[in-house]
mmCIF file of C-alpha atoms and ligand atoms in Angstrom:
data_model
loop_
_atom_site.group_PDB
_atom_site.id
_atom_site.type_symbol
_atom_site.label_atom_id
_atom_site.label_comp_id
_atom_site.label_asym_id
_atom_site.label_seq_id
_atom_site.Cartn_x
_atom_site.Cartn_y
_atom_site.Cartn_z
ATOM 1 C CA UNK V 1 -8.030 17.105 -24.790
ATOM 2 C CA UNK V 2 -6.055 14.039 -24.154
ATOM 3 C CA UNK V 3 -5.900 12.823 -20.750
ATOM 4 C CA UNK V 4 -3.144 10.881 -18.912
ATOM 5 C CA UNK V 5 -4.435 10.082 -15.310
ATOM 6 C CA UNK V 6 -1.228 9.702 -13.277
ATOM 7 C CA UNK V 7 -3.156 10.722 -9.737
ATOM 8 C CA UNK V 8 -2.678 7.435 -8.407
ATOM 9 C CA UNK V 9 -2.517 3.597 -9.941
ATOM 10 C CA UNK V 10 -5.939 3.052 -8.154
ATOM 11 C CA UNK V 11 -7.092 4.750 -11.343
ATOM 12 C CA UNK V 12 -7.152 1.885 -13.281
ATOM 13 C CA UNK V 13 -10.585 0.153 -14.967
ATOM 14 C CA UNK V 14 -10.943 -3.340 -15.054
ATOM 15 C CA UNK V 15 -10.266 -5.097 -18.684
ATOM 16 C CA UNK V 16 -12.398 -6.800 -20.544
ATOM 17 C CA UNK V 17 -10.678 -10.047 -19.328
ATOM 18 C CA UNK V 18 -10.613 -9.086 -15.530
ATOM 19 C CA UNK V 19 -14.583 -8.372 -16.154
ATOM 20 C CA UNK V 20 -15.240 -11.307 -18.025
ATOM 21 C CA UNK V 21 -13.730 -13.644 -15.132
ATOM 22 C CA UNK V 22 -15.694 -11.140 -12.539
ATOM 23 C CA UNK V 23 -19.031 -11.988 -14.539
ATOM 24 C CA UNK V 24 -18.181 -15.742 -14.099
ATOM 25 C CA UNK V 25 -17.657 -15.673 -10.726
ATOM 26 C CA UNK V 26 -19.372 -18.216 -8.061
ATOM 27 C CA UNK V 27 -21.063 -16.107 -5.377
ATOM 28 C CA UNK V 28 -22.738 -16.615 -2.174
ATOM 29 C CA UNK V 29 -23.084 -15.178 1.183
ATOM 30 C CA UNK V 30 -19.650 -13.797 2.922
ATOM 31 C CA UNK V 31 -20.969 -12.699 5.930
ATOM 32 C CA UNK V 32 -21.936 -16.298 6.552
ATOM 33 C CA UNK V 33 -18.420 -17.375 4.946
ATOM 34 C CA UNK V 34 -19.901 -18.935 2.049
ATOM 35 C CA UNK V 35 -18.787 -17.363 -1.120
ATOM 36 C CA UNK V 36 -16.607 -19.729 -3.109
ATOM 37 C CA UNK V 37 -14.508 -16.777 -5.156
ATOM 38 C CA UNK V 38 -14.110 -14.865 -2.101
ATOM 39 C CA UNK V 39 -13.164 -18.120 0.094
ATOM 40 C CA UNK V 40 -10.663 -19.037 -3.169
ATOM 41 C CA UNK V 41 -8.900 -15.543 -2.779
ATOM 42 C CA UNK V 42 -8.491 -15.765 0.561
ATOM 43 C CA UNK V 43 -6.612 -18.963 0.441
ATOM 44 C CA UNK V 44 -4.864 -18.357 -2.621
ATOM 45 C CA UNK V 45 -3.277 -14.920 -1.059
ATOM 46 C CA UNK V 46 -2.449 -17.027 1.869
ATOM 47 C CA UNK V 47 -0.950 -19.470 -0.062
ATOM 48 C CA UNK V 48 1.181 -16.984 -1.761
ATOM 49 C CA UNK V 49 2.282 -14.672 0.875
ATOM 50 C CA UNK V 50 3.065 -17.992 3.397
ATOM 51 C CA UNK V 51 0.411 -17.258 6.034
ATOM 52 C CA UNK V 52 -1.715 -19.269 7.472
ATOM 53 C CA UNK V 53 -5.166 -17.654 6.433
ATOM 54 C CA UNK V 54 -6.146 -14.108 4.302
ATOM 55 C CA UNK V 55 -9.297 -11.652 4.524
ATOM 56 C CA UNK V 56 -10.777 -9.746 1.752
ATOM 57 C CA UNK V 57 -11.687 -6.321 2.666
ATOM 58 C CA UNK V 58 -13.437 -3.535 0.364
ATOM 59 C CA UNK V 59 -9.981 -1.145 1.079
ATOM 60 C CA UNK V 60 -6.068 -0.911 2.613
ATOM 61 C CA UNK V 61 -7.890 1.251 4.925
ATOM 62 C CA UNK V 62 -9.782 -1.613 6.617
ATOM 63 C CA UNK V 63 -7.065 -4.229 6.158
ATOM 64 C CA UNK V 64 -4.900 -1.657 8.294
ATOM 65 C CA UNK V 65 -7.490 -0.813 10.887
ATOM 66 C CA UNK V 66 -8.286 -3.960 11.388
ATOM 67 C CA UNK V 67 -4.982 -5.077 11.971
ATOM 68 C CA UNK V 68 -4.137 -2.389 14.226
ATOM 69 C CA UNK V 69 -7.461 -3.506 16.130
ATOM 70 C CA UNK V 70 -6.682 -6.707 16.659
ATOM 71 C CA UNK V 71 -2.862 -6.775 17.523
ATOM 72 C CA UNK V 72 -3.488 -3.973 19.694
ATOM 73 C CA UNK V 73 -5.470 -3.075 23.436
ATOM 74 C CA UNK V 74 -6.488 0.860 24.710
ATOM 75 C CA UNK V 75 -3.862 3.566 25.707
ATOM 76 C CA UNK V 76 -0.891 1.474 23.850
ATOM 77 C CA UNK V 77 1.478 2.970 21.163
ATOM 78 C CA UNK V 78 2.064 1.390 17.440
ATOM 79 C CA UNK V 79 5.820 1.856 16.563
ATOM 80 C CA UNK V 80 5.589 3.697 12.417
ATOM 81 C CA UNK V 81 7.817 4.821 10.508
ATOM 82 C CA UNK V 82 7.646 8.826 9.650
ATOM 83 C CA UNK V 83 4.013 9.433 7.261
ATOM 84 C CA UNK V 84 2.863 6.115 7.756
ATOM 85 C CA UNK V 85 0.479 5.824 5.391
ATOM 86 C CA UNK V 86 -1.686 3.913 8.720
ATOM 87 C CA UNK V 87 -1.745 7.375 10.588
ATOM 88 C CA UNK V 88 -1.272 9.948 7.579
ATOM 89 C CA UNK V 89 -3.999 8.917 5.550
ATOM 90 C CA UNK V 90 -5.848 6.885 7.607
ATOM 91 C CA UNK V 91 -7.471 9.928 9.381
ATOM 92 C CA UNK V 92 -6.748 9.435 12.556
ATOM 93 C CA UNK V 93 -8.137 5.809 12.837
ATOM 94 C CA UNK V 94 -5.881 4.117 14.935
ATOM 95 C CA UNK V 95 -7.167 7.050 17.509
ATOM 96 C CA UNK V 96 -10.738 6.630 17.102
ATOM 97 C CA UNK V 97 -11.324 2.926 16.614
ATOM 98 C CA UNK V 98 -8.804 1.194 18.384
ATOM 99 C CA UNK V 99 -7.758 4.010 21.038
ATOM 100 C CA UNK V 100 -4.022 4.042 19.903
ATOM 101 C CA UNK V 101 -1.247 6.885 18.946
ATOM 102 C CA UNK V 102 1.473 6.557 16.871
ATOM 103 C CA UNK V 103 5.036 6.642 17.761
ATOM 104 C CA UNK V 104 6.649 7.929 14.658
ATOM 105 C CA UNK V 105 10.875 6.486 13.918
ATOM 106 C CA UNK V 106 12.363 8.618 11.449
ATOM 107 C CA UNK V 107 12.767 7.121 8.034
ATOM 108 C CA UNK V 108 14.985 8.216 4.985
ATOM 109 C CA UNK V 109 13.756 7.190 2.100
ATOM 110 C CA UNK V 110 10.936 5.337 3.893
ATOM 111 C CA UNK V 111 13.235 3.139 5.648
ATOM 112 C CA UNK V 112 13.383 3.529 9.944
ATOM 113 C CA UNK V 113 17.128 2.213 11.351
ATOM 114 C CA UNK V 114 16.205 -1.062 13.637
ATOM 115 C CA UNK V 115 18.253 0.938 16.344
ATOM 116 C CA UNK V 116 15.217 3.617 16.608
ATOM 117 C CA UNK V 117 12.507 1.597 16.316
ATOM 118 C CA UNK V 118 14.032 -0.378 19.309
ATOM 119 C CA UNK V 119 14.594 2.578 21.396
ATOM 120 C CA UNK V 120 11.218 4.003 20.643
ATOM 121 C CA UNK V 121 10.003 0.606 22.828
ATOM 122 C CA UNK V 122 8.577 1.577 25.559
ATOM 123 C CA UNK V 123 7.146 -0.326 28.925
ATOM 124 C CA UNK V 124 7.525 1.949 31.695
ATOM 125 C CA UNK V 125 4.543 2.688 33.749
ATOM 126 C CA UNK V 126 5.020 6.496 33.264
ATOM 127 C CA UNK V 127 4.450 5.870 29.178
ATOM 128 C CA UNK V 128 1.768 4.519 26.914
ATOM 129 C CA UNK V 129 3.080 1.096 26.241
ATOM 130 C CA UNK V 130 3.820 -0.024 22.792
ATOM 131 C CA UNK V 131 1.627 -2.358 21.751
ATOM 132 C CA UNK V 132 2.657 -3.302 17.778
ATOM 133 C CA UNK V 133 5.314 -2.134 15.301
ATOM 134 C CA UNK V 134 4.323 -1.387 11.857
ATOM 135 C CA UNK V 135 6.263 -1.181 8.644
ATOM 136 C CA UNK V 136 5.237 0.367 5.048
ATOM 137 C CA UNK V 137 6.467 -1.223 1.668
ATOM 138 C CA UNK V 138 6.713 0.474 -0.776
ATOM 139 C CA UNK V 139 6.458 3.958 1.884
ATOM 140 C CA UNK V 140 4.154 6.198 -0.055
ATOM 141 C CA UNK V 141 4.965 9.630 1.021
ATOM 142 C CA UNK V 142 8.585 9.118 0.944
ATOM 143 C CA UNK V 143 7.784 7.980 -2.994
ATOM 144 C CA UNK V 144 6.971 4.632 -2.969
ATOM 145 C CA UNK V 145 10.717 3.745 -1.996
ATOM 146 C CA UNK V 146 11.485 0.314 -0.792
ATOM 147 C CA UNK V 147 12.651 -0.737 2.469
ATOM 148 C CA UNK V 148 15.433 -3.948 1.627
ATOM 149 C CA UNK V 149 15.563 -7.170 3.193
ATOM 150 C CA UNK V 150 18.210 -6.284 6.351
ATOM 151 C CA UNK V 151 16.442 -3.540 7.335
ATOM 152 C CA UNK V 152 12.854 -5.735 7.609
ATOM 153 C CA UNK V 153 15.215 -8.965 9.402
ATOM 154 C CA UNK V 154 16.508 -6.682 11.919
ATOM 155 C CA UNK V 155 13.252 -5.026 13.079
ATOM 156 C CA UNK V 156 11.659 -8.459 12.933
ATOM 157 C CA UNK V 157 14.492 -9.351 16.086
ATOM 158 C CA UNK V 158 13.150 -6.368 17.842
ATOM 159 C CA UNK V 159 9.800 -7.246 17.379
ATOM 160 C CA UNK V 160 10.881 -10.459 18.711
ATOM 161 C CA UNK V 161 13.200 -9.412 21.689
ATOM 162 C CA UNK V 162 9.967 -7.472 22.802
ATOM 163 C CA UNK V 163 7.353 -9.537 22.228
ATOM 164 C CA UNK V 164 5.626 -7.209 19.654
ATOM 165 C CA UNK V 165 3.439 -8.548 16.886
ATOM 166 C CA UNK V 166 4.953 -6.863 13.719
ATOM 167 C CA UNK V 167 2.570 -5.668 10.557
ATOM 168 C CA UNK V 168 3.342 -4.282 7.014
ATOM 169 C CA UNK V 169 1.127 -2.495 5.624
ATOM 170 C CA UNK V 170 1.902 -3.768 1.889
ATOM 171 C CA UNK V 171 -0.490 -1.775 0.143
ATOM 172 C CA UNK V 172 2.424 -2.046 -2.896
ATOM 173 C CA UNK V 173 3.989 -4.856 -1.326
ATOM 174 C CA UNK V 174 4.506 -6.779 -4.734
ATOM 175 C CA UNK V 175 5.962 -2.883 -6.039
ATOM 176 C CA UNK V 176 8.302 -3.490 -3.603
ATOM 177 C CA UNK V 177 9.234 -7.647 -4.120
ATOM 178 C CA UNK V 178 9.367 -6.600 -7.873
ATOM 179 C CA UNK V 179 12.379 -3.870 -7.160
ATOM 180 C CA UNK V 180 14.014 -6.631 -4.841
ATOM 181 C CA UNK V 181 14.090 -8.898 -7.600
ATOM 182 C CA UNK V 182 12.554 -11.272 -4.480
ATOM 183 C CA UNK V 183 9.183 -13.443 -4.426
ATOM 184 C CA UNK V 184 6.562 -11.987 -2.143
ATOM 185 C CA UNK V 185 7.034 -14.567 0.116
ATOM 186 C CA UNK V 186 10.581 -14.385 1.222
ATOM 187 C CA UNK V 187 9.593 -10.595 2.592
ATOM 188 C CA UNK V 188 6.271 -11.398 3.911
ATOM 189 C CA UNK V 189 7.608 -14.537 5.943
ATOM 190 C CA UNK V 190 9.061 -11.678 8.671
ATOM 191 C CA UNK V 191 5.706 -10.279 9.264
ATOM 192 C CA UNK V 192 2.572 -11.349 11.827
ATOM 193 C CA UNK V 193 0.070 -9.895 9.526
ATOM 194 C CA UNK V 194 0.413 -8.682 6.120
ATOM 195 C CA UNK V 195 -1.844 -6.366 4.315
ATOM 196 C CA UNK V 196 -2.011 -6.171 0.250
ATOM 197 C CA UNK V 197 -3.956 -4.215 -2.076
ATOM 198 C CA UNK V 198 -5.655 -5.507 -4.856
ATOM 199 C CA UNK V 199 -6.924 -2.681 -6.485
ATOM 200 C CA UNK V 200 -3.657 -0.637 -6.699
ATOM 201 C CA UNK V 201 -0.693 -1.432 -9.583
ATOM 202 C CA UNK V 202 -2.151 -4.795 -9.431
ATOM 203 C CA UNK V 203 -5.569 -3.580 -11.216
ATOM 204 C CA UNK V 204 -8.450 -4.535 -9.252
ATOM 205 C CA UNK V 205 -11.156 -2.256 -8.782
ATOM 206 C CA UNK V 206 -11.836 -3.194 -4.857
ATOM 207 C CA UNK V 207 -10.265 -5.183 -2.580
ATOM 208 C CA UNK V 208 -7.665 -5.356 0.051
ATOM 209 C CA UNK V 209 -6.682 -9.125 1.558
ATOM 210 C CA UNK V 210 -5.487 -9.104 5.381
ATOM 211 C CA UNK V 211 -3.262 -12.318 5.939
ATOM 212 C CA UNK V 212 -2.008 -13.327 9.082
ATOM 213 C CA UNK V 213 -2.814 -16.733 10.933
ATOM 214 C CA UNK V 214 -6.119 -17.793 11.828
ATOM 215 C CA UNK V 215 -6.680 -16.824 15.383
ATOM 216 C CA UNK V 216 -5.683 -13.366 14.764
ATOM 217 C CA UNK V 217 -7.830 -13.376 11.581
ATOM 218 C CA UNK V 218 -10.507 -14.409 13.820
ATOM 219 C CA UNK V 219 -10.214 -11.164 15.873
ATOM 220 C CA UNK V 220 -9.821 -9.110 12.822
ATOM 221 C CA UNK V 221 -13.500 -10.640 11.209
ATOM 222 C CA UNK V 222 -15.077 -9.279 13.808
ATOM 223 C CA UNK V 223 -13.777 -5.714 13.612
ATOM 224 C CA UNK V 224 -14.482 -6.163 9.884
ATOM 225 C CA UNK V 225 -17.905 -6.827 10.753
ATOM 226 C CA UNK V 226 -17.936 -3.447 13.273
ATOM 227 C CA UNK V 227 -16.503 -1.043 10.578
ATOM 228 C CA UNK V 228 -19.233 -2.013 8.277
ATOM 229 C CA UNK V 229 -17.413 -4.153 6.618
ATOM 230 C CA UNK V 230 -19.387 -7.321 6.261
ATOM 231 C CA UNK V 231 -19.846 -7.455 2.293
ATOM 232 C CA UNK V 232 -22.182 -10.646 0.625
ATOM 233 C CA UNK V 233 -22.087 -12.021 -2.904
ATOM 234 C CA UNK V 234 -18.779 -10.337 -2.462
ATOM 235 C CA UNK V 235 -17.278 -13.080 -5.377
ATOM 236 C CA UNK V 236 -18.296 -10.699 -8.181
ATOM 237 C CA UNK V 237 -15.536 -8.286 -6.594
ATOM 238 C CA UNK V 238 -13.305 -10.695 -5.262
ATOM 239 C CA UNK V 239 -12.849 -12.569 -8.902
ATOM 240 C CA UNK V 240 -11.370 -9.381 -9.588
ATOM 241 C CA UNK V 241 -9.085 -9.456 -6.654
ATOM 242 C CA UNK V 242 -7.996 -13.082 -7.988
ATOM 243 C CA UNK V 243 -7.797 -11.738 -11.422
ATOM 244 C CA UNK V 244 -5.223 -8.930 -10.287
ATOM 245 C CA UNK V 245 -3.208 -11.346 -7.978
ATOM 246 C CA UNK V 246 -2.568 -13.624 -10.518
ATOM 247 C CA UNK V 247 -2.185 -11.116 -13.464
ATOM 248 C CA UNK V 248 -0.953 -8.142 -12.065
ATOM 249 C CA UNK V 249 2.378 -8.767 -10.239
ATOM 250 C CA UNK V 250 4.341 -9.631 -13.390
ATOM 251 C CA UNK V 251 3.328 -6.357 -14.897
ATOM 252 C CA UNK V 252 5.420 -4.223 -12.096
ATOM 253 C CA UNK V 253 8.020 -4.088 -13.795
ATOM 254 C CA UNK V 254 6.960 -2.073 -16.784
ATOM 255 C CA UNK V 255 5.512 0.692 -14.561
ATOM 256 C CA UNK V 256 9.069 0.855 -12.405
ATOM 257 C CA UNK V 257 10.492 1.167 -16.052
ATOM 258 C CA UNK V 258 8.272 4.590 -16.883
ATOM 259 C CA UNK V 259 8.506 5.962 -14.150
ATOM 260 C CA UNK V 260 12.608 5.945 -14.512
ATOM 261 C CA UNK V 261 11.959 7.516 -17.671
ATOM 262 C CA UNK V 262 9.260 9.860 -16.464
ATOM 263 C CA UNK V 263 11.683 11.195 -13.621
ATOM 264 C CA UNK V 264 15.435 11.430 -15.865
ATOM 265 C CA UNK V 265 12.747 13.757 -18.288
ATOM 266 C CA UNK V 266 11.490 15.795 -15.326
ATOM 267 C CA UNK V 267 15.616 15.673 -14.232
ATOM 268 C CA UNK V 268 16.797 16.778 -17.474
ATOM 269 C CA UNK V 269 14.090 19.544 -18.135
ATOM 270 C CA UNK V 270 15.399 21.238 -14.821
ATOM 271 C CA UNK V 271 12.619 20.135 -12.413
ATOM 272 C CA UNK V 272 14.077 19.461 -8.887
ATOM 273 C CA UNK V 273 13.164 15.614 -8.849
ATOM 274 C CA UNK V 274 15.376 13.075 -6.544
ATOM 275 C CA UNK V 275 16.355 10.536 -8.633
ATOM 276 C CA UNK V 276 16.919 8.378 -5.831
ATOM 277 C CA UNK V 277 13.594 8.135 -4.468
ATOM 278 C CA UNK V 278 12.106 7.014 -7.810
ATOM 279 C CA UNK V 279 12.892 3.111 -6.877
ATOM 280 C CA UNK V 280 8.811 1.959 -8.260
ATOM 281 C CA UNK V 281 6.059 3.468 -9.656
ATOM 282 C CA UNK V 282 5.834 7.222 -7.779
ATOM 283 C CA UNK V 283 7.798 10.202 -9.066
ATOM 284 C CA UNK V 284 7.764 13.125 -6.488
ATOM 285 C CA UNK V 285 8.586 16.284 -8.173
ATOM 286 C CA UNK V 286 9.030 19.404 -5.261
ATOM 287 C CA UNK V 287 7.552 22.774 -6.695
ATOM 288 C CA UNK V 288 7.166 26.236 -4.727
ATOM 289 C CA UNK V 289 3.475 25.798 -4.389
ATOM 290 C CA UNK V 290 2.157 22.339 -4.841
ATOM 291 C CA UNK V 291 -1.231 23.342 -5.056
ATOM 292 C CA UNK V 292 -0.701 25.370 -7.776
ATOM 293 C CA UNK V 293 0.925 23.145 -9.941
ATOM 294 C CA UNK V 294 -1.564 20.457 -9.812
ATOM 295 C CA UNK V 295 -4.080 22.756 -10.817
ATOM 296 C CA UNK V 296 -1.623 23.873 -13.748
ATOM 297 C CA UNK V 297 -0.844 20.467 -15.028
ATOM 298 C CA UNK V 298 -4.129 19.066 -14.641
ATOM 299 C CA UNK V 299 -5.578 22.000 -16.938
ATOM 300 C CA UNK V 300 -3.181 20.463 -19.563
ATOM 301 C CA UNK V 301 -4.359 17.113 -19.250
ATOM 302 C CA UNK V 302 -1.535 15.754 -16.834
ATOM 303 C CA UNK V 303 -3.634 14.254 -13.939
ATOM 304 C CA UNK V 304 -1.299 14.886 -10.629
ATOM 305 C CA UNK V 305 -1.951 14.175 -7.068
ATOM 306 C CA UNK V 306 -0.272 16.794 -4.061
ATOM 307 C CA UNK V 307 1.793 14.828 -1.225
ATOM 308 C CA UNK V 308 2.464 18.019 0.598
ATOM 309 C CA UNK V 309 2.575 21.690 0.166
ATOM 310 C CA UNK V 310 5.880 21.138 -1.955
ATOM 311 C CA UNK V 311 5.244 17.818 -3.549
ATOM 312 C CA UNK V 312 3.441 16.469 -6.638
ATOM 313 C CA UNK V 313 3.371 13.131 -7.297
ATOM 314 C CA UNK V 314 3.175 11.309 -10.658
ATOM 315 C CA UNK V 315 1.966 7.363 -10.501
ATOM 316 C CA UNK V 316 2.625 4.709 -13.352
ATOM 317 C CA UNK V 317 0.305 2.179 -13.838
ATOM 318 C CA UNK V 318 -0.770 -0.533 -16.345
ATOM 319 C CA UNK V 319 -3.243 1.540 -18.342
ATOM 320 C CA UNK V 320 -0.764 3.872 -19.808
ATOM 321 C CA UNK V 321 2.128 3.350 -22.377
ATOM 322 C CA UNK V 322 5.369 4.631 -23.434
ATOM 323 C CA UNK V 323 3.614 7.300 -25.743
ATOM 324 C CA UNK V 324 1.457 8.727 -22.454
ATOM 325 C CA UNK V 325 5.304 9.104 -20.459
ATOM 326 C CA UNK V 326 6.491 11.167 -23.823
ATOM 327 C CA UNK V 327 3.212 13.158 -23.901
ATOM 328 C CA UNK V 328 3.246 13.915 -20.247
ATOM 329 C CA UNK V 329 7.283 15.129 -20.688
ATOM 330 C CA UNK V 330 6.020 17.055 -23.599
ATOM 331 C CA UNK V 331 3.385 18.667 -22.218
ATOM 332 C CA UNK V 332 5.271 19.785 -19.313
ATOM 333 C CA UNK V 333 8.627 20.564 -19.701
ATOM 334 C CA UNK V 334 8.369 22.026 -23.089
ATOM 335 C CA UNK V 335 7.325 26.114 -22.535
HETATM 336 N N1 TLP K 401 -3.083 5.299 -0.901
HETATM 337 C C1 TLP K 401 -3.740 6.208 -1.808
HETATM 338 C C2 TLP K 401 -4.107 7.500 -1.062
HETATM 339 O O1 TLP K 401 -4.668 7.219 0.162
HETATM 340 C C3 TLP K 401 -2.931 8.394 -0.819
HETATM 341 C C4 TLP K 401 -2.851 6.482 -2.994
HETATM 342 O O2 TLP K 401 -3.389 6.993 -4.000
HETATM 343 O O3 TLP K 401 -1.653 6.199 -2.936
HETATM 344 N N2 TLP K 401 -1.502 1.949 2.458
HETATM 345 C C5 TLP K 401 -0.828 2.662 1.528
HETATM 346 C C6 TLP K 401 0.660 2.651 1.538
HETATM 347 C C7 TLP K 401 -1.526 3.391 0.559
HETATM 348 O O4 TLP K 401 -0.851 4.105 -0.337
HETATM 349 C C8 TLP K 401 -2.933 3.361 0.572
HETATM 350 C C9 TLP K 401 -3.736 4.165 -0.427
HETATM 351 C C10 TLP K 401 -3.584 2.612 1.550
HETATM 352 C C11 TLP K 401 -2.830 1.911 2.478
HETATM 353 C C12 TLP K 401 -5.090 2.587 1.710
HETATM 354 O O5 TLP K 401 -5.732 1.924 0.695
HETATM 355 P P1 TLP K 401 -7.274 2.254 0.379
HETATM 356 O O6 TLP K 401 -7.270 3.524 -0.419
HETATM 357 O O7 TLP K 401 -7.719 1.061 -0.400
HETATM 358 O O8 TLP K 401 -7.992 2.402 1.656
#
């Protein structure tokens, strides 16, 4: 039966050009800092986002944590908007490691109003202090929607008015710069530390780079090295990284495209689909029993992922085509 993965755009396999660079690569020992490909990323993510200095990490997972770690001390609160991705699917890591609790802000459409996030500050000596505020873009569970450029400038004053160090977690960052119509760096430039993924739309098949500036990074390497993350001829994986940053971002736009298409099908079949939430490469489709469905459409060759007991979630990425979006419509909405 014919197959169209659309669990995630982590699915993706490397191409025969992205492996052919990877089998090229330079390596030598990271833990010891002295792999050239991984080094080259590092700088070359820097150099794109703006920041001072980047770290490669095997997942978004790490990248997060470690930021969290490092920006944060014990018994403080990190400021997130509503199913941060950091808490949500993170498995309670900010908890365990760093010995911090979120402080969810309501967000529509993945996007908290500057006005909560301030008043969800807190510094008196009855409450957990805060002790970062942390931003997701594109916000997965609200279906990979896009918080815009005011919204970002005015948190960025609060951040500043308090004092708080201020980190995206920008798993889909370049998702979202793509739907601004905006170059990475003009969003990134409001932000203390930035994490991207490598291995999402972009097409990697590892990798996550942390950027921030270098004595933060500092901190972060070490928490890297405590969560197990201490990799060595890492440059096999990281020439795939470098591969996907400089390949992948231009691609975006195709798998925004689909998805559009993918979600006025669903729309037009009947399905209860918000059109407005479909701003990238997610469509959320709400269904009496979530769990059901996946099973459902899976068995017909539709791979599906469930965001909540309501909520399936179709992802575009690179590796399918216009024919996949017209067999997945076909499949499903016709009886
Ligand atoms: N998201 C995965 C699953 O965990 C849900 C996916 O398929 O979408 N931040 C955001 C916004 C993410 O969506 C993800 C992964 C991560 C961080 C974590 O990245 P990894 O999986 O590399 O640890």
């Amino acid at each position: 039966m014919r197959i169209v993965d659309m669990r995630s755009d982590t699915v993706t396999k490397p191409t025969p050009e992205m492996l052919e660079f990877m089998l090229h690569a330079e390596v030598g020992d990271d833990v010891y800092g002295e792999d050239p490909t991984v080094n080259a990323l590092q700088l070359e993510a820097a150099e794109l986002l703006g920041f001072e200095a980047g770290l490669f990490t095997p997942s978004g997972t790490m990248a997060n944590q470690m930021a969290i770690a490092a920006h944060t001390s014990r018994g403080q609160e990190v400021i997130c908007p509503q199913d941060a991705h950091i808490y949500e699917y993170e498995l309670g890591m900010m908890a365990t490691f760093s010995s911090v609790v979120p402080r969810f802000v309501p967000a529509p459409l993945g996007v908290p109003d500057p006005e909560m996030v301030r008043k969800a500050v807190r510094h008196s000596i009855h409450q957990s202090p805060t002790g970062l505020i942390a931003l997701e873009n594109t916000h997965n569970k609200a279906g990979g929607t896009v918080v815009n450029l005011e919204t970002i400038k005015a948190i960025r004053a609060v951040a500043d008015f308090e004092g708080l160090p201020f980190h995206l977690d920008g798993a889909r960052a370049f998702n979202a710069t793509t739907a601004l119509g905006i170059h990475i760096r003009e969003m990134a430039q409001y932000f203390d530390s930035v994490s991207i993924c490598l291995s999402k739309g972009l097409g990697a098949p590892i990798g996550s780079v942390l950027l921030g500036k270098k004595d933060f990074l500092k901190i972060a390497h070490r928490y890297r090295k405590m969560m197990g993350g201490g990799m060595r001829q890492a440059g096999i994986l990281a020439a795939g990284g470098l591969y996907a940053l400089r390949h992948g971002p231009a691609r975006l736009e195709h798998d925004h495209t689909r998805a559009k298409t993918l979600a006025a099908g669903f729309k037009n079949a009947g399905f209860d689909v918000n059109l407005e939430t479909v701003q990238t490469n997610m469509v959320f489709i709400t269904v009496p029993d979530a769990a059901k469905t996946v099973q459902e459409w899976t068995d017909k060759g539709v791979w599906c992922g469930q965001m909540d007991v309501d909520k399936v979630r179709l992802v575009t990425h690179f590796q399918q085509n216009d024919d996949d979006i017209g067999y997945v419509l076909e499949r499903i909405t016709t009886a």
